[in-house]
CSV table of C-alpha atoms in Angstrom, one decimal:
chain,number,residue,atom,x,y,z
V,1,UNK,CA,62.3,136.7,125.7
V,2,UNK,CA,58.7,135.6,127.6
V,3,UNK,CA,59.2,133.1,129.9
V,4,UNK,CA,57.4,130.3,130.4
V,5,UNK,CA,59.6,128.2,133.1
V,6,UNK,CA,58.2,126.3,135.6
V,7,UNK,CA,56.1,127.9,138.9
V,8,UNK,CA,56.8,131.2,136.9
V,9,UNK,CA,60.1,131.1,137.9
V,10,UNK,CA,62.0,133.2,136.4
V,11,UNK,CA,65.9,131.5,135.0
V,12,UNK,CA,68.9,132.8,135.6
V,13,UNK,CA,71.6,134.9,133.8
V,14,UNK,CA,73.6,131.6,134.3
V,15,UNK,CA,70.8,129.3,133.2
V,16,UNK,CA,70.3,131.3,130.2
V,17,UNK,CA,73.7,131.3,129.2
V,18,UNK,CA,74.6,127.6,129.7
V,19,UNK,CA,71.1,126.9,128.4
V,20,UNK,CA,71.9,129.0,125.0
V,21,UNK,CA,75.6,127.6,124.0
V,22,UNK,CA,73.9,123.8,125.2
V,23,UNK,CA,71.0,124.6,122.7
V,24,UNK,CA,73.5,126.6,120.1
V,25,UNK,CA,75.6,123.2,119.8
V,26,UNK,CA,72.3,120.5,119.9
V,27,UNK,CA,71.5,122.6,117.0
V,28,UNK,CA,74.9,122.9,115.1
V,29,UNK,CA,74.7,118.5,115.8
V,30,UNK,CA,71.6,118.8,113.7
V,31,UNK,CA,72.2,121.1,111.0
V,32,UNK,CA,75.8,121.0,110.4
V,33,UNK,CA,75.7,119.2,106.9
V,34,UNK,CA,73.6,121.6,105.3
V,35,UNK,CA,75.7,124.7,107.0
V,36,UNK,CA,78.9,122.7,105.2
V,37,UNK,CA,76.8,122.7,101.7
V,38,UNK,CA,76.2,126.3,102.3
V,39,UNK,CA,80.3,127.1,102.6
V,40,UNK,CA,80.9,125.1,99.5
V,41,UNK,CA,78.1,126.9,97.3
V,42,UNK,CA,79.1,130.7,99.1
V,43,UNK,CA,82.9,129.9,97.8
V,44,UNK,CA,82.1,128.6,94.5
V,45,UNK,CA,83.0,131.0,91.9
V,46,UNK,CA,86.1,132.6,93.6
V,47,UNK,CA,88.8,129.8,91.3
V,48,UNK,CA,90.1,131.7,88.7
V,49,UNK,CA,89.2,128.2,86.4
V,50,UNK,CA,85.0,128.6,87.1
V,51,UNK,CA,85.1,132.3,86.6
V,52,UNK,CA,86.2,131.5,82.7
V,53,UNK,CA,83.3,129.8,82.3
V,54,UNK,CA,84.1,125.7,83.5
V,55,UNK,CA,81.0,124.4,84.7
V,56,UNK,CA,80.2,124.5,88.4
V,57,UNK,CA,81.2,121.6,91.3
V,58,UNK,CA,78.1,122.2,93.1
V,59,UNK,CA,74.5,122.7,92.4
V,60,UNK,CA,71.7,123.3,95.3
V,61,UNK,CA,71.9,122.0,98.4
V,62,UNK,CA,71.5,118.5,98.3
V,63,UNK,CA,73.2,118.3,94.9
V,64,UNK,CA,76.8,120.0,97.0
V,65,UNK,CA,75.6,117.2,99.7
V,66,UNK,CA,75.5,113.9,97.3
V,67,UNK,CA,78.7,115.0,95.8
V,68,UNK,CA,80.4,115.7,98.6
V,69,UNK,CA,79.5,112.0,100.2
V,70,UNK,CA,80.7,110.8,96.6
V,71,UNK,CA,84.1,112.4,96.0
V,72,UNK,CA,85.1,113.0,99.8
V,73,UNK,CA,82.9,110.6,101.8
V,74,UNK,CA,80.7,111.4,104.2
V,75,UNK,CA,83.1,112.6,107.3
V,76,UNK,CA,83.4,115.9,105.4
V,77,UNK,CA,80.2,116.5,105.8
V,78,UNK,CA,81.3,117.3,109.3
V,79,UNK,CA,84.2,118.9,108.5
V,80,UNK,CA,85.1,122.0,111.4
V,81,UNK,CA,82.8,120.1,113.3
V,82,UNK,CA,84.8,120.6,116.6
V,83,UNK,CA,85.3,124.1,115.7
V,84,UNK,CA,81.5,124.7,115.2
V,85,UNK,CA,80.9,123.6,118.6
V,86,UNK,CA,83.5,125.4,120.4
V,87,UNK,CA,82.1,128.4,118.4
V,88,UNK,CA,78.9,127.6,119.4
V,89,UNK,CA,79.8,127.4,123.5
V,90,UNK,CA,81.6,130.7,123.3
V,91,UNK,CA,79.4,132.6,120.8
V,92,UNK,CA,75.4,131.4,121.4
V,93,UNK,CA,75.4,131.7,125.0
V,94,UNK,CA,76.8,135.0,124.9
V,95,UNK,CA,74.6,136.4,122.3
V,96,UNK,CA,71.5,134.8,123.0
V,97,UNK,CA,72.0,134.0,126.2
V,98,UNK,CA,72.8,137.8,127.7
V,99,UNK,CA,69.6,139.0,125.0
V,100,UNK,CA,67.6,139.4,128.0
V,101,UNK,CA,69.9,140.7,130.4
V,102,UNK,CA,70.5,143.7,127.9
V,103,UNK,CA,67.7,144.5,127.5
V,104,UNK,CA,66.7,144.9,131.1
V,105,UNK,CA,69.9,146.7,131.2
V,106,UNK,CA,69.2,149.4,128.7
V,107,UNK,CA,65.3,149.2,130.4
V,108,UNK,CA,66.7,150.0,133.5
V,109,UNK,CA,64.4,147.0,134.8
V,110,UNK,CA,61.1,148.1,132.5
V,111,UNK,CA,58.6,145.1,131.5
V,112,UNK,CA,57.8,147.8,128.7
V,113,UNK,CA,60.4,147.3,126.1
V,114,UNK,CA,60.2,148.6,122.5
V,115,UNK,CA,61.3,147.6,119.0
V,116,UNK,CA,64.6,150.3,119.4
V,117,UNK,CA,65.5,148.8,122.8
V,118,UNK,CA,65.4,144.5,121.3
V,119,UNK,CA,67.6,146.1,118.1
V,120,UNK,CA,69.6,147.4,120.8
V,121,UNK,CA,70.0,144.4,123.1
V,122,UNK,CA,70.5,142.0,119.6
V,123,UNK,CA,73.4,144.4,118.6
V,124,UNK,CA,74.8,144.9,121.8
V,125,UNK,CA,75.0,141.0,122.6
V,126,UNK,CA,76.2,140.2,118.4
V,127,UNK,CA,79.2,141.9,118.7
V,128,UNK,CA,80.2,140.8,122.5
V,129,UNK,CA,79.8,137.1,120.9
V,130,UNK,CA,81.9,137.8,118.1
V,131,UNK,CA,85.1,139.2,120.3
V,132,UNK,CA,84.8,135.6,122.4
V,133,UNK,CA,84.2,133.6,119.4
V,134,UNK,CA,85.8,134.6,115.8
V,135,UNK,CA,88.9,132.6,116.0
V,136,UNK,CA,86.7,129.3,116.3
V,137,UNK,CA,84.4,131.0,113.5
V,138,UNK,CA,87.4,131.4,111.6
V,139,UNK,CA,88.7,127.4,111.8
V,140,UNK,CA,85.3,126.3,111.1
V,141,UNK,CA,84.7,128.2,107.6
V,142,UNK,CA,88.2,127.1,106.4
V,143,UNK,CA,87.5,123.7,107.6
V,144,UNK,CA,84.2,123.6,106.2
V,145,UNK,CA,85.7,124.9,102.6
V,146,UNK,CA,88.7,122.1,102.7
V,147,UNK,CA,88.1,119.7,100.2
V,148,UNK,CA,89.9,116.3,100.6
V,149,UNK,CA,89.3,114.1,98.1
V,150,UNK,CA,89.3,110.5,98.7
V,151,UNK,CA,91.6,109.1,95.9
V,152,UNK,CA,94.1,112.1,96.7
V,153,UNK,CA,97.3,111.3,98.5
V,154,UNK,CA,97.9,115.5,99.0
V,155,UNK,CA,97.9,116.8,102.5
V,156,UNK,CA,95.0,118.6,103.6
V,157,UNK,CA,95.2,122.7,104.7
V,158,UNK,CA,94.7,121.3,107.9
V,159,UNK,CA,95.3,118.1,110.0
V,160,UNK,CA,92.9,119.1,112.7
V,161,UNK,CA,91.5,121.6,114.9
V,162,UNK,CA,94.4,122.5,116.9
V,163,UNK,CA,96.8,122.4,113.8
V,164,UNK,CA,93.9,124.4,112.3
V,165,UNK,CA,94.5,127.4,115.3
V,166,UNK,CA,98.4,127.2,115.9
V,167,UNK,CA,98.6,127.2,111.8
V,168,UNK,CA,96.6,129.8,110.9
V,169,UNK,CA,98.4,132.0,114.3
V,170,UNK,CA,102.0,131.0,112.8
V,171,UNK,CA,101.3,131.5,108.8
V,172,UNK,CA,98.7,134.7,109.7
V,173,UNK,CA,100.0,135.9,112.8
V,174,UNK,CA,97.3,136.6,115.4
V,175,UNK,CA,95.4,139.1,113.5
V,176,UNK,CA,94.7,135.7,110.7
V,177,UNK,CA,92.7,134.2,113.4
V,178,UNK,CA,90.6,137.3,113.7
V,179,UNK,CA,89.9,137.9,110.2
V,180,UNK,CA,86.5,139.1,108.9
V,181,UNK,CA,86.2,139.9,112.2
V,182,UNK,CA,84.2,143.6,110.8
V,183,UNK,CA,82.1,141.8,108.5
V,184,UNK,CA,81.3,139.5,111.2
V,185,UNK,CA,80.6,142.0,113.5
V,186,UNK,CA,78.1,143.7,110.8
V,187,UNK,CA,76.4,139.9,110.2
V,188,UNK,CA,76.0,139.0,113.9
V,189,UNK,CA,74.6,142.4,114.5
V,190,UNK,CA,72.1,141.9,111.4
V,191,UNK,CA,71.4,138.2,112.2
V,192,UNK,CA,70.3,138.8,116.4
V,193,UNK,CA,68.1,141.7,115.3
V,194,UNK,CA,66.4,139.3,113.1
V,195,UNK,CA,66.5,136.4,114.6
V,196,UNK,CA,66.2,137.2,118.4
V,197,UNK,CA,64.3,140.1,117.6
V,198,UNK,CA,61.8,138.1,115.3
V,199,UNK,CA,61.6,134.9,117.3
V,200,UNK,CA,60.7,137.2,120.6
V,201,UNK,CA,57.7,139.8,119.1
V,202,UNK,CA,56.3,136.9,117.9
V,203,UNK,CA,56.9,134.4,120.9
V,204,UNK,CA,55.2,137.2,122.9
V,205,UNK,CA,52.1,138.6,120.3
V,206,UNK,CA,51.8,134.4,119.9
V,207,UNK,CA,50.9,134.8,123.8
V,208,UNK,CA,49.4,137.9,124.6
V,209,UNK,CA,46.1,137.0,121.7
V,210,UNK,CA,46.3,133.4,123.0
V,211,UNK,CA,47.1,131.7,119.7
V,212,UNK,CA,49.0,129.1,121.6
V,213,UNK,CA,50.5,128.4,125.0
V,214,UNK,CA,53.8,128.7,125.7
V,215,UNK,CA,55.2,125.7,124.7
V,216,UNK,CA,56.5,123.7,121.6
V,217,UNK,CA,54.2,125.0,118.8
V,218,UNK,CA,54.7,128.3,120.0
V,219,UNK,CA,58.7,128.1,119.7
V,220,UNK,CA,58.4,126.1,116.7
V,221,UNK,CA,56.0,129.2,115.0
V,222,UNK,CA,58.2,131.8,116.5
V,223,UNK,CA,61.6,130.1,115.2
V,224,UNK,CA,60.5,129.7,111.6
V,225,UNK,CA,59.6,133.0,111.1
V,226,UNK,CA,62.7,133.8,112.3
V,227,UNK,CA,64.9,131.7,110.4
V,228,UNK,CA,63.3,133.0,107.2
V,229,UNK,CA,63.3,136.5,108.4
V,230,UNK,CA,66.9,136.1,109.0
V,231,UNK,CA,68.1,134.8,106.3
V,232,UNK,CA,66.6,137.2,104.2
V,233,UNK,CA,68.4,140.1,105.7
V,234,UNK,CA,72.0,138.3,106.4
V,235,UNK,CA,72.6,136.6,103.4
V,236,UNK,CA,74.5,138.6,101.2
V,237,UNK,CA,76.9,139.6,104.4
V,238,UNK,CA,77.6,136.2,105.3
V,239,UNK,CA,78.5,135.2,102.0
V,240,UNK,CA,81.2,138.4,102.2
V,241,UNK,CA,82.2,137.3,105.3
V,242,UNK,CA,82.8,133.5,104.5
V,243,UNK,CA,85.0,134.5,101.3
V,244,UNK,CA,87.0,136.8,102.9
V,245,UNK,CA,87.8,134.1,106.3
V,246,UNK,CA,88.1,131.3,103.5
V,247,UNK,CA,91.2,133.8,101.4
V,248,UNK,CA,94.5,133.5,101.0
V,249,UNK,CA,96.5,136.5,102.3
V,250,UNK,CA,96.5,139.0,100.3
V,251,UNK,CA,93.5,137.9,97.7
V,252,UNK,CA,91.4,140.9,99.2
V,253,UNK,CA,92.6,144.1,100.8
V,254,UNK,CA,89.6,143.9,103.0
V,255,UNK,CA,86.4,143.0,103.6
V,256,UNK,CA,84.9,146.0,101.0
V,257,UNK,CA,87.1,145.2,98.7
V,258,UNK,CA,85.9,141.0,98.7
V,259,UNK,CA,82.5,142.6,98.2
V,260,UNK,CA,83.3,144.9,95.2
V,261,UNK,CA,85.4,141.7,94.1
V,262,UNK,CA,82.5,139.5,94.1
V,263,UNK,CA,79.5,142.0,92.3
V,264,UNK,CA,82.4,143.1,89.7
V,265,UNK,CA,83.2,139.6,88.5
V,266,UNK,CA,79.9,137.7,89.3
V,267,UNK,CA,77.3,140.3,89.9
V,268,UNK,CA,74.9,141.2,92.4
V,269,UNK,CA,73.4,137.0,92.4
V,270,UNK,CA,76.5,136.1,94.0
V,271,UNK,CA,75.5,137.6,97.0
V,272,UNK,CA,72.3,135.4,97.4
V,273,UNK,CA,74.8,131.9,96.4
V,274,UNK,CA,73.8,129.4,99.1
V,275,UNK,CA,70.3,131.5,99.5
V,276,UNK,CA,68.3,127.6,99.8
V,277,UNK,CA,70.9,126.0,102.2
V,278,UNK,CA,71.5,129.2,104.1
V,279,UNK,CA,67.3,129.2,104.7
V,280,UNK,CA,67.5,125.0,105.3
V,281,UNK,CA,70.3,125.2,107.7
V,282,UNK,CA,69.1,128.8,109.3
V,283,UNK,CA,65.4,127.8,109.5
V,284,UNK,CA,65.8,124.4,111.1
V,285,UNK,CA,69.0,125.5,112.9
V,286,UNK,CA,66.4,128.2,114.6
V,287,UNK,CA,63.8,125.7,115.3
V,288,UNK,CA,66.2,123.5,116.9
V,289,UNK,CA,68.2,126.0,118.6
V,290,UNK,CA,64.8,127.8,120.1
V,291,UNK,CA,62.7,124.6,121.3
V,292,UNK,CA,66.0,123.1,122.4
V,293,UNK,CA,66.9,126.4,124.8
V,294,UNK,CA,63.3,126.5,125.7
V,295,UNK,CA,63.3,123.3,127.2
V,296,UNK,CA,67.0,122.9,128.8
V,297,UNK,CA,65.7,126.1,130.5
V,298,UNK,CA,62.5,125.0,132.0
V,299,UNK,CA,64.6,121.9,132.6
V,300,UNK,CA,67.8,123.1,134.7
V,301,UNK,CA,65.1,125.2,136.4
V,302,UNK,CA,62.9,122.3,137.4
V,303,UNK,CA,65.5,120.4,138.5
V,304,UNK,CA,67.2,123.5,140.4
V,305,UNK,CA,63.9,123.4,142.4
V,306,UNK,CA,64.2,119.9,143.2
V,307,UNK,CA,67.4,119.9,144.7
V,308,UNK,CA,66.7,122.7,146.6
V,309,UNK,CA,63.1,121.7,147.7
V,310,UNK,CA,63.4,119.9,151.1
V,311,UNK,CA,62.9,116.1,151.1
């Protein structure tokens, strides 16, 4: 992506990298609520009781948000929280963070990089993230889907994050904590060519006609359009992906078959369920993430050259 760090200094693989997972969970801090409404509204549908016609738990975004506050308080909101952020650590700074260094690998070097070589580089650096990160992926979306209702004296799926891991590894084996990990692969692939792809030919047409300088309105600009661009493409694979991590062994023979599932029994709309709160939390997630990572950047660089400046 176009640098605008300080003194033209150019950051770091490193700062990149630690700037990315930093930005990745400062967003995550922000957003997580409506990312939690989105699970909730991407699951509805698969009970056996709502497919026969009872009405549904949760309508829109802030509808699934009042009435989780009012039947589960307002922790579950931030349910898989800890999760999200590990996730986030292992999965943004890989993904976003190496964007740039794969593309000047697959450049050899070249300041002249084409459309082909970003799809590249946002593929490449997708499905890297998603071998470091898909078990913490995993415990967030079951997290995230738990429902624990206040007056209940049940136990929960899960007591907490760790349960969450050695659970899932003991019930599942080892394979449980990668599931989805294909449909994931597919969504993280589809989601950095939009998103990184997006947010950088903009950032850098933004630049070159001298809309805007490089600096908060530009990654603001930049970040919308990629949120929304996003979320157009990715949504009906990340609402495959969260059913199938959210099932019960055995409920889907595989990812295809959790897709077929869902446009058999609820038709080709429930592909799109969560559409609003998947563009709220991906839109302002991208804002956040982008101006956040643009800033801890030009930050760790400026202060990098004053520690090394001599007194």
């Amino acid at each position: 992506m176009v640098s605008g760090a300080p003194a033209d200094l150019a950051p770091t693989a490193a700062v990149k990298i630690f700037s990315a997972g930093t930005a990745g969970c400062v967003a995550d801090l922000a957003t997580f609520p409506l990312d939690t409404a989105k699970v909730r509204l991407q699951i509805q549908g698969e009970s056996r009781s709502l497919l026969e016609g009872q009405k549904a738990q949760y309508r829109g975004v802030f509808g699934t948000i009042f009435t989780m506050v009012k039947t589960e308080g307002p922790r579950s909101l931030y349910n898989g929280l800890v999760a999200g952020l590990q996730r986030q650590m292992s999965f943004a700074s890989v993904r976003i963070g190496l964007y740039d260094t794969m593309k000047q690998f697959y450049t050899s070097g070249s300041e002249n990089v084409g459309i082909g070589t970003r799809l590249l580089a946002g593929c490449t650096t997708g499905a890297m993230a998603v071998a470091f990160a898909q078990p913490t992926d995993v415990v967030k979306v079951r997290f995230q889907a738990q429902v624990r209702l206040l007056e209940s004296t049940s136990v929960s799926r899960y007591s907490s994050t760790i349960d969450a891991y050695k659970t899932i590894a003991r019930d599942e084996g080892v394979k449980g904590l990668w599931k989805g990990c294909l449909p994931n692969i597919a969504r993280n692939a589809i989601v950095n060519c939009s998103e990184l792809v997006t947010y950088d030919v903009i950032k850098e047409l933004i630049l070159k006609n001298n809309l805007m300088t490089d600096n908060v309105p530009c990654h603001f600009t930049a970040a919308f359009a990629a949120g929304f661009c996003t979320t157009i493409v990715a949504s009906p694979v990340d609402v495959v992906k969260t059913r199938f991590m959210n099932s019960v062994p055995g409920q889907y023979n595989g990812a295809t078959n959790c897709a077929l599932t869902m446009l058999i029994k609820e038709g080709p709309t429930a592909f799109y369920k969560g559409f609003i709160p998947s563009f709220l939390r991906l839109g302002s997630w991208n804002i956040v993430m982008f101006v956040s990572y643009e800033q801890i950047k030009r930050a760790v660089i400026g202060f990098k050259q004053h520690w090394d400046s001599p007194l």
